[in-house]
Amino acid sequence: MGKPRRGGGKSSSTGSKHGRKTAHDAKHDLAGRSDSTAPSDEAAKLTLTDSSSDGSSSDSEADRVDVAPFPVAMWDLGHCNPKACSGRRLVRHSLVRLLRVGQRFGGVVLTPVGKKCVSPADRTAVADFGVAVVDCSWARLAEVPFGRLRAGHPRLLPFLVAANPVNYGRPCKLSCVEALAATMFITGFEREARLYLSKFKWGRQFEALNDELLRAYAACADGAAVVAAQQAYLAKAQEEKAAAAAEDDLPRYTSSEGEDEEEEEAAERGEEEEAAERVEEEAACERRESGVTAEMQVVNGAEAEAGAGAGVGQVSRDASKDTADVGQGSAMAERTTDDRDATDASAAR
């Protein structure tokens, strides 16, 4: 067998006779490879954009949570419609577990029989033992056996406005999810609060309505400070309401100098038009009065003529009556004479 040639086969037409590329050939190959495989400026930009978008998406994903890192529970007393109950929906999403009446819950429990207001000081209790709420109707609070709902840290909620469809805009009429989310916001678990509100179409509206209050409460040190922040907010709202009522008694517009001049000119034109209308009305009244006087004169003349004619006719009728009376008297005198003559003739016979 023959000895294989060095270089392992035929050499390239661009290479040397030993199969090796010259420096000139390598330079051309590098230039062609850079034209075909080197990334363009647009590709580099896209690469940077993709990396930045990946970073933003990773940040947003880091802000979201799928489950609360502490227990969330609820006592369901069966007062609400299960299909419309926010607590029941959270149970279906495996975000809330049900408690039996008489069962103890060691975390923060939102209940009307609480003595303190929930505050950032309760963060440790929430993180260690969780938060629970009582699902009952506001109209049937007297039926709730609060004594049997044993709570480790019973708490009251401060002033907040409801955003649920049943009690929208009403203060303190919160649903179960609103009460739970409010507690999470105040104790510093904002991501968990948004997770629970995200299960409802109106969930974001609750945070929007109470953003100022929730931030103020979350900045407090304890329950007493939360109550003070609540009272300050209500006093401010009362002052704003009184100021708005006072503004209602004042003119609601302000005009510039040009607008003032236009208004004055319009007022002058209006006064001139009113004066012309008054003159025209007075002239019309005079014409109507003169016409009425002329008509009255014509009527009076006609009545006078009619009265004169009636008097002449009456005289003629009276004369005719007198003539008839005279004729009637003459006829009666003649009949009387004839009767007397007839009587004398009879006596002579």
CSV table of C-alpha atoms in Angstrom, one decimal:
chain,number,residue,atom,x,y,z
A,1,MET,CA,0.0,0.0,0.0
A,2,GLY,CA,1.1,3.4,-0.7
A,3,LYS,CA,2.0,5.8,2.0
A,4,PRO,CA,-0.8,8.4,2.6
A,5,ARG,CA,0.1,11.9,1.7
A,6,ARG,CA,0.7,14.5,4.4
A,7,GLY,CA,-2.3,16.7,5.0
A,8,GLY,CA,-4.9,13.9,4.6
A,9,GLY,CA,-6.2,14.3,1.1
A,10,LYS,CA,-6.2,16.8,-1.7
A,11,SER,CA,-5.2,20.2,-0.8
A,12,SER,CA,-7.4,23.1,-1.3
A,13,SER,CA,-7.1,25.2,-4.4
A,14,THR,CA,-6.6,28.2,-2.2
A,15,GLY,CA,-4.0,26.5,0.0
A,16,SER,CA,-0.4,25.5,-0.5
A,17,LYS,CA,0.7,22.3,-2.1
A,18,HIS,CA,0.9,20.6,1.4
A,19,GLY,CA,-2.7,21.4,2.3
A,20,ARG,CA,-1.9,24.3,4.5
A,21,LYS,CA,-3.6,27.7,4.1
A,22,THR,CA,-1.5,30.7,3.5
A,23,ALA,CA,-1.8,33.9,5.6
A,24,HIS,CA,-3.5,35.5,2.6
A,25,ASP,CA,-6.1,32.7,2.4
A,26,ALA,CA,-6.7,32.8,6.1
A,27,LYS,CA,-7.3,36.5,6.0
A,28,HIS,CA,-9.9,36.2,3.3
A,29,ASP,CA,-11.6,33.3,5.1
A,30,LEU,CA,-11.8,35.4,8.3
A,31,ALA,CA,-13.3,38.3,6.4
A,32,GLY,CA,-15.9,36.1,4.8
A,33,ARG,CA,-16.8,34.4,8.1
A,34,SER,CA,-17.1,37.8,9.8
A,35,ASP,CA,-19.6,38.9,7.1
A,36,SER,CA,-21.8,35.8,7.4
A,37,THR,CA,-21.7,34.9,11.0
A,38,ALA,CA,-20.9,38.1,13.0
A,39,PRO,CA,-24.0,39.5,14.8
A,40,SER,CA,-25.3,42.8,13.3
A,41,ASP,CA,-26.1,46.0,15.3
A,42,GLU,CA,-29.8,45.2,15.2
A,43,ALA,CA,-29.2,41.7,16.5
A,44,ALA,CA,-27.1,43.1,19.3
A,45,LYS,CA,-29.8,45.6,20.2
A,46,LEU,CA,-32.4,42.8,20.2
A,47,THR,CA,-30.1,40.8,22.5
A,48,LEU,CA,-29.9,43.6,24.9
A,49,THR,CA,-33.6,44.3,24.7
A,50,ASP,CA,-34.4,40.6,25.4
A,51,SER,CA,-32.1,40.5,28.3
A,52,SER,CA,-33.6,43.7,29.8
A,53,SER,CA,-37.1,42.4,29.3
A,54,ASP,CA,-36.2,39.1,30.9
A,55,GLY,CA,-34.9,41.1,33.9
A,56,SER,CA,-38.2,43.1,34.2
A,57,SER,CA,-40.3,40.0,33.9
A,58,SER,CA,-38.2,38.2,36.5
A,59,ASP,CA,-38.6,41.2,38.8
A,60,SER,CA,-42.4,41.2,38.3
A,61,GLU,CA,-42.5,37.4,38.9
A,62,ALA,CA,-40.5,38.0,42.0
A,63,ASP,CA,-43.1,40.4,43.3
A,64,ARG,CA,-45.9,37.9,42.8
A,65,VAL,CA,-46.7,35.1,45.2
A,66,ASP,CA,-48.9,32.0,44.7
A,67,VAL,CA,-49.6,31.3,48.3
A,68,ALA,CA,-49.4,33.1,51.6
A,69,PRO,CA,-46.4,32.0,53.8
A,70,PHE,CA,-48.7,31.9,56.9
A,71,PRO,CA,-52.1,30.3,57.7
A,72,VAL,CA,-55.3,32.1,56.5
A,73,ALA,CA,-58.5,30.8,57.9
A,74,MET,CA,-62.2,31.5,58.3
A,75,TRP,CA,-65.2,30.6,60.5
A,76,ASP,CA,-68.1,30.2,58.1
A,77,LEU,CA,-71.5,30.7,59.9
A,78,GLY,CA,-73.6,30.1,56.8
A,79,HIS,CA,-75.2,33.6,56.7
A,80,CYS,CA,-74.1,34.3,53.1
A,81,ASN,CA,-74.9,32.9,49.7
A,82,PRO,CA,-72.1,30.4,49.0
A,83,LYS,CA,-71.9,31.5,45.3
A,84,ALA,CA,-71.5,35.1,46.1
A,85,CYS,CA,-69.4,34.8,49.3
A,86,SER,CA,-65.9,36.1,48.9
A,87,GLY,CA,-64.6,33.8,51.7
A,88,ARG,CA,-66.1,30.7,50.0
A,89,ARG,CA,-64.4,31.7,46.7
A,90,LEU,CA,-61.0,31.9,48.5
A,91,VAL,CA,-61.7,28.4,50.0
A,92,ARG,CA,-62.3,27.1,46.4
A,93,HIS,CA,-58.9,28.7,45.4
A,94,SER,CA,-57.3,26.9,48.4
A,95,LEU,CA,-56.3,30.2,49.9
A,96,VAL,CA,-58.4,29.9,53.0
A,97,ARG,CA,-59.1,26.9,55.3
A,98,LEU,CA,-62.3,26.6,57.2
A,99,LEU,CA,-62.5,26.5,61.0
A,100,ARG,CA,-65.2,24.9,63.2
A,101,VAL,CA,-67.1,26.8,65.8
A,102,GLY,CA,-65.2,26.2,69.0
A,103,GLN,CA,-61.9,25.6,67.3
A,104,ARG,CA,-59.1,27.9,68.4
A,105,PHE,CA,-56.9,30.0,66.0
A,106,GLY,CA,-53.7,31.3,67.4
A,107,GLY,CA,-53.1,34.2,65.0
A,108,VAL,CA,-54.7,37.6,64.4
A,109,VAL,CA,-58.5,37.3,64.3
A,110,LEU,CA,-60.6,40.1,63.0
A,111,THR,CA,-63.7,40.3,65.3
A,112,PRO,CA,-66.0,42.9,66.7
A,113,VAL,CA,-65.2,41.8,70.2
A,114,GLY,CA,-61.5,42.8,69.8
A,115,LYS,CA,-60.0,45.4,72.2
A,116,LYS,CA,-57.2,46.6,70.0
A,117,CYS,CA,-56.8,47.8,66.4
A,118,VAL,CA,-54.7,45.8,64.0
A,119,SER,CA,-51.4,47.5,63.4
A,120,PRO,CA,-47.9,46.9,62.1
A,121,ALA,CA,-47.0,45.6,65.6
A,122,ASP,CA,-49.0,42.5,64.7
A,123,ARG,CA,-46.7,41.5,61.9
A,124,THR,CA,-44.9,38.9,64.0
A,125,ALA,CA,-48.2,37.3,65.1
A,126,VAL,CA,-49.4,37.1,61.5
A,127,ALA,CA,-46.1,35.7,60.2
A,128,ASP,CA,-46.0,33.0,62.9
A,129,PHE,CA,-49.7,32.1,63.4
A,130,GLY,CA,-51.6,33.7,60.5
A,131,VAL,CA,-54.8,35.7,60.1
A,132,ALA,CA,-58.5,34.6,60.3
A,133,VAL,CA,-61.8,36.3,59.8
A,134,VAL,CA,-65.4,35.5,60.7
A,135,ASP,CA,-67.7,35.1,57.7
A,136,CYS,CA,-71.1,36.3,58.8
A,137,SER,CA,-73.8,38.8,57.8
A,138,TRP,CA,-73.7,42.4,59.0
A,139,ALA,CA,-77.4,42.2,59.6
A,140,ARG,CA,-77.1,39.1,61.9
A,141,LEU,CA,-74.2,40.0,64.2
A,142,ALA,CA,-76.4,39.3,67.2
A,143,GLU,CA,-76.6,35.6,66.2
A,144,VAL,CA,-72.8,35.2,66.0
A,145,PRO,CA,-71.4,33.2,69.0
A,146,PHE,CA,-68.2,35.2,69.3
A,147,GLY,CA,-67.5,33.7,72.7
A,148,ARG,CA,-67.0,30.3,71.0
A,149,LEU,CA,-64.7,31.7,68.3
A,150,ARG,CA,-61.5,31.5,70.3
A,151,ALA,CA,-58.8,33.8,69.0
A,152,GLY,CA,-55.1,34.2,70.0
A,153,HIS,CA,-55.0,37.9,69.0
A,154,PRO,CA,-58.5,39.4,68.5
A,155,ARG,CA,-58.3,42.7,66.6
A,156,LEU,CA,-60.5,45.4,65.2
A,157,LEU,CA,-60.1,47.0,61.8
A,158,PRO,CA,-59.7,50.8,61.5
A,159,PHE,CA,-61.8,53.0,59.2
A,160,LEU,CA,-61.9,51.7,55.6
A,161,VAL,CA,-64.3,52.0,52.7
A,162,ALA,CA,-65.8,48.9,51.1
A,163,ALA,CA,-65.4,48.2,47.4
A,164,ASN,CA,-67.4,45.0,47.1
A,165,PRO,CA,-70.6,45.2,45.0
A,166,VAL,CA,-72.9,44.7,47.9
A,167,ASN,CA,-71.6,47.6,50.1
A,168,TYR,CA,-69.6,49.7,47.7
A,169,GLY,CA,-68.7,53.1,49.2
A,170,ARG,CA,-69.9,52.2,52.7
A,171,PRO,CA,-67.4,52.6,55.5
A,172,CYS,CA,-66.5,49.6,57.6
A,173,LYS,CA,-68.8,47.2,55.6
A,174,LEU,CA,-65.9,45.0,54.4
A,175,SER,CA,-66.2,41.6,52.9
A,176,CYS,CA,-64.0,38.7,54.1
A,177,VAL,CA,-61.4,39.2,51.4
A,178,GLU,CA,-61.3,42.9,52.0
A,179,ALA,CA,-60.7,42.4,55.7
A,180,LEU,CA,-58.0,39.9,55.2
A,181,ALA,CA,-56.3,42.0,52.5
A,182,ALA,CA,-56.5,45.1,54.8
A,183,THR,CA,-54.8,43.2,57.6
A,184,MET,CA,-52.0,42.1,55.2
A,185,PHE,CA,-51.5,45.6,53.9
A,186,ILE,CA,-51.2,47.1,57.4
A,187,THR,CA,-48.9,44.4,58.7
A,188,GLY,CA,-46.6,44.7,55.7
A,189,PHE,CA,-47.6,41.7,53.5
A,190,GLU,CA,-48.5,43.7,50.4
A,191,ARG,CA,-47.8,41.0,47.9
A,192,GLU,CA,-50.0,38.5,49.8
A,193,ALA,CA,-52.8,41.1,50.0
A,194,ARG,CA,-52.8,41.7,46.2
A,195,LEU,CA,-52.8,37.9,45.7
A,196,TYR,CA,-56.1,37.6,47.6
A,197,LEU,CA,-57.6,40.7,45.9
A,198,SER,CA,-56.6,39.5,42.4
A,199,LYS,CA,-59.3,36.7,42.7
A,200,PHE,CA,-62.0,39.4,42.3
A,201,LYS,CA,-62.7,41.8,39.5
A,202,TRP,CA,-63.2,44.7,41.9
A,203,GLY,CA,-60.2,43.7,44.1
A,204,ARG,CA,-57.9,46.5,42.8
A,205,GLN,CA,-60.6,49.0,43.5
A,206,PHE,CA,-60.4,48.3,47.2
A,207,GLU,CA,-56.7,49.2,47.2
A,208,ALA,CA,-57.4,52.3,45.1
A,209,LEU,CA,-60.2,53.6,47.4
A,210,ASN,CA,-58.2,53.1,50.6
A,211,ASP,CA,-54.6,53.7,49.3
A,212,GLU,CA,-54.1,56.8,51.5
A,213,LEU,CA,-55.5,55.2,54.6
A,214,LEU,CA,-53.7,51.9,54.2
A,215,ARG,CA,-50.4,53.7,53.7
A,216,ALA,CA,-51.0,55.9,56.8
A,217,TYR,CA,-51.9,52.8,58.9
A,218,ALA,CA,-48.9,50.8,57.7
A,219,ALA,CA,-46.6,53.7,58.8
A,220,CYS,CA,-47.9,53.6,62.4
A,221,ALA,CA,-46.1,51.9,65.3
A,222,ASP,CA,-49.0,50.3,67.2
A,223,GLY,CA,-52.8,50.2,67.5
A,224,ALA,CA,-53.1,53.5,69.4
A,225,ALA,CA,-51.2,55.3,66.5
A,226,VAL,CA,-53.5,53.6,64.0
A,227,VAL,CA,-56.5,55.0,65.9
A,228,ALA,CA,-54.9,58.5,65.9
A,229,ALA,CA,-54.3,58.3,62.2
A,230,GLN,CA,-57.9,57.3,61.7
A,231,GLN,CA,-59.2,60.3,63.7
A,232,ALA,CA,-56.9,62.7,61.8
A,233,TYR,CA,-58.1,61.4,58.5
A,234,LEU,CA,-61.8,61.7,59.5
A,235,ALA,CA,-61.2,65.2,60.9
A,236,LYS,CA,-59.5,66.3,57.6
A,237,ALA,CA,-62.4,64.8,55.6
A,238,GLN,CA,-64.9,66.7,57.7
A,239,GLU,CA,-63.0,70.0,57.1
A,240,GLU,CA,-62.9,69.4,53.4
A,241,LYS,CA,-66.6,68.7,53.4
A,242,ALA,CA,-67.3,71.9,55.3
A,243,ALA,CA,-65.1,73.9,52.9
A,244,ALA,CA,-66.9,72.4,49.9
A,245,ALA,CA,-70.2,73.3,51.4
A,246,ALA,CA,-69.0,76.9,51.9
A,247,GLU,CA,-67.8,77.1,48.3
A,248,ASP,CA,-71.3,76.1,47.1
A,249,ASP,CA,-72.6,79.5,48.5
A,250,LEU,CA,-70.1,81.5,46.4
A,251,PRO,CA,-70.1,82.2,42.6
A,252,ARG,CA,-68.5,79.3,40.8
A,253,TYR,CA,-66.9,81.3,38.0
A,254,THR,CA,-64.2,83.9,37.7
A,255,SER,CA,-63.9,86.2,34.6
A,256,SER,CA,-61.1,88.1,33.1
A,257,GLU,CA,-61.0,91.8,32.2
A,258,GLY,CA,-62.0,91.1,28.6
A,259,GLU,CA,-64.9,89.0,29.7
A,260,ASP,CA,-66.0,91.7,32.1
A,261,GLU,CA,-66.0,94.2,29.3
A,262,GLU,CA,-68.0,91.9,27.1
A,263,GLU,CA,-70.5,91.3,29.9
A,264,GLU,CA,-70.9,95.1,30.4
A,265,GLU,CA,-71.5,95.7,26.7
A,266,ALA,CA,-74.0,92.9,26.6
A,267,ALA,CA,-75.7,94.4,29.6
A,268,GLU,CA,-75.9,97.8,27.9
A,269,ARG,CA,-77.3,96.3,24.8
A,270,GLY,CA,-79.8,94.5,26.8
A,271,GLU,CA,-80.9,97.7,28.5
A,272,GLU,CA,-81.2,99.5,25.2
A,273,GLU,CA,-83.3,96.7,23.8
A,274,GLU,CA,-85.5,96.7,26.9
A,275,ALA,CA,-86.0,100.5,26.6
A,276,ALA,CA,-87.0,100.2,22.9
A,277,GLU,CA,-89.4,97.5,23.7
A,278,ARG,CA,-91.0,99.6,26.5
A,279,VAL,CA,-91.4,102.6,24.0
A,280,GLU,CA,-93.0,100.3,21.4
A,281,GLU,CA,-95.3,98.8,24.0
A,282,GLU,CA,-96.4,102.3,25.2
A,283,ALA,CA,-97.1,103.4,21.6
A,284,ALA,CA,-99.1,100.2,21.1
A,285,CYS,CA,-101.1,100.9,24.2
A,286,GLU,CA,-101.8,104.5,23.1
A,287,ARG,CA,-103.0,103.2,19.7
A,288,ARG,CA,-105.2,100.6,21.4
A,289,GLU,CA,-106.7,103.3,23.7
A,290,SER,CA,-107.4,105.7,20.8
A,291,GLY,CA,-109.1,103.0,18.9
A,292,VAL,CA,-111.2,102.0,21.8
A,293,THR,CA,-112.3,105.7,22.3
A,294,ALA,CA,-113.3,106.0,18.6
A,295,GLU,CA,-115.3,102.8,18.8
A,296,MET,CA,-117.0,104.1,22.0
A,297,GLN,CA,-118.0,107.3,20.2
A,298,VAL,CA,-119.4,105.4,17.2
A,299,VAL,CA,-121.4,103.2,19.6
A,300,ASN,CA,-122.7,106.2,21.6
A,301,GLY,CA,-123.9,107.9,18.3
A,302,ALA,CA,-125.6,104.8,17.1
A,303,GLU,CA,-127.3,104.4,20.5
A,304,ALA,CA,-128.5,108.1,20.4
A,305,GLU,CA,-129.9,107.7,16.9
A,306,ALA,CA,-131.7,104.6,18.0
A,307,GLY,CA,-133.1,106.3,21.1
A,308,ALA,CA,-134.5,109.3,19.0
A,309,GLY,CA,-136.2,106.9,16.6
A,310,ALA,CA,-137.7,105.0,19.4
A,311,GLY,CA,-139.1,108.3,20.9
A,312,VAL,CA,-140.8,109.3,17.7
A,313,GLY,CA,-142.4,105.9,17.3
A,314,GLN,CA,-143.6,106.1,20.8
A,315,VAL,CA,-145.3,109.5,20.2
A,316,SER,CA,-146.9,108.2,17.0
A,317,ARG,CA,-148.2,105.2,18.9
A,318,ASP,CA,-149.5,107.4,21.7
A,319,ALA,CA,-151.4,109.7,19.2
A,320,SER,CA,-152.9,106.8,17.4
A,321,LYS,CA,-154.1,105.4,20.8
A,322,ASP,CA,-155.7,108.8,21.7
A,323,THR,CA,-157.4,108.9,18.3
A,324,ALA,CA,-158.8,105.4,18.8
A,325,ASP,CA,-160.0,106.3,22.3
A,326,VAL,CA,-161.9,109.4,21.0
A,327,GLY,CA,-163.5,107.4,18.2
A,328,GLN,CA,-164.5,104.7,20.7
A,329,GLY,CA,-166.1,107.4,22.9
A,330,SER,CA,-168.1,108.9,20.0
A,331,ALA,CA,-169.5,105.5,19.1
A,332,MET,CA,-170.6,104.9,22.6
A,333,ALA,CA,-172.3,108.3,22.8
A,334,GLU,CA,-174.2,107.5,19.6
A,335,ARG,CA,-175.3,104.1,20.9
A,336,THR,CA,-176.5,105.8,24.1
A,337,THR,CA,-178.6,108.4,22.1
A,338,ASP,CA,-180.2,105.7,20.0
A,339,ASP,CA,-181.1,103.7,23.1
A,340,ARG,CA,-182.8,106.7,24.7
A,341,ASP,CA,-184.8,107.5,21.5
A,342,ALA,CA,-186.0,103.9,21.4
A,343,THR,CA,-187.1,104.1,25.0
A,344,ASP,CA,-189.1,107.3,24.4
A,345,ALA,CA,-190.9,105.7,21.4
A,346,SER,CA,-191.9,102.7,23.5
A,347,ALA,CA,-193.3,105.0,26.2
A,348,ALA,CA,-195.4,106.9,23.7
A,349,ARG,CA,-197.0,103.7,22.5
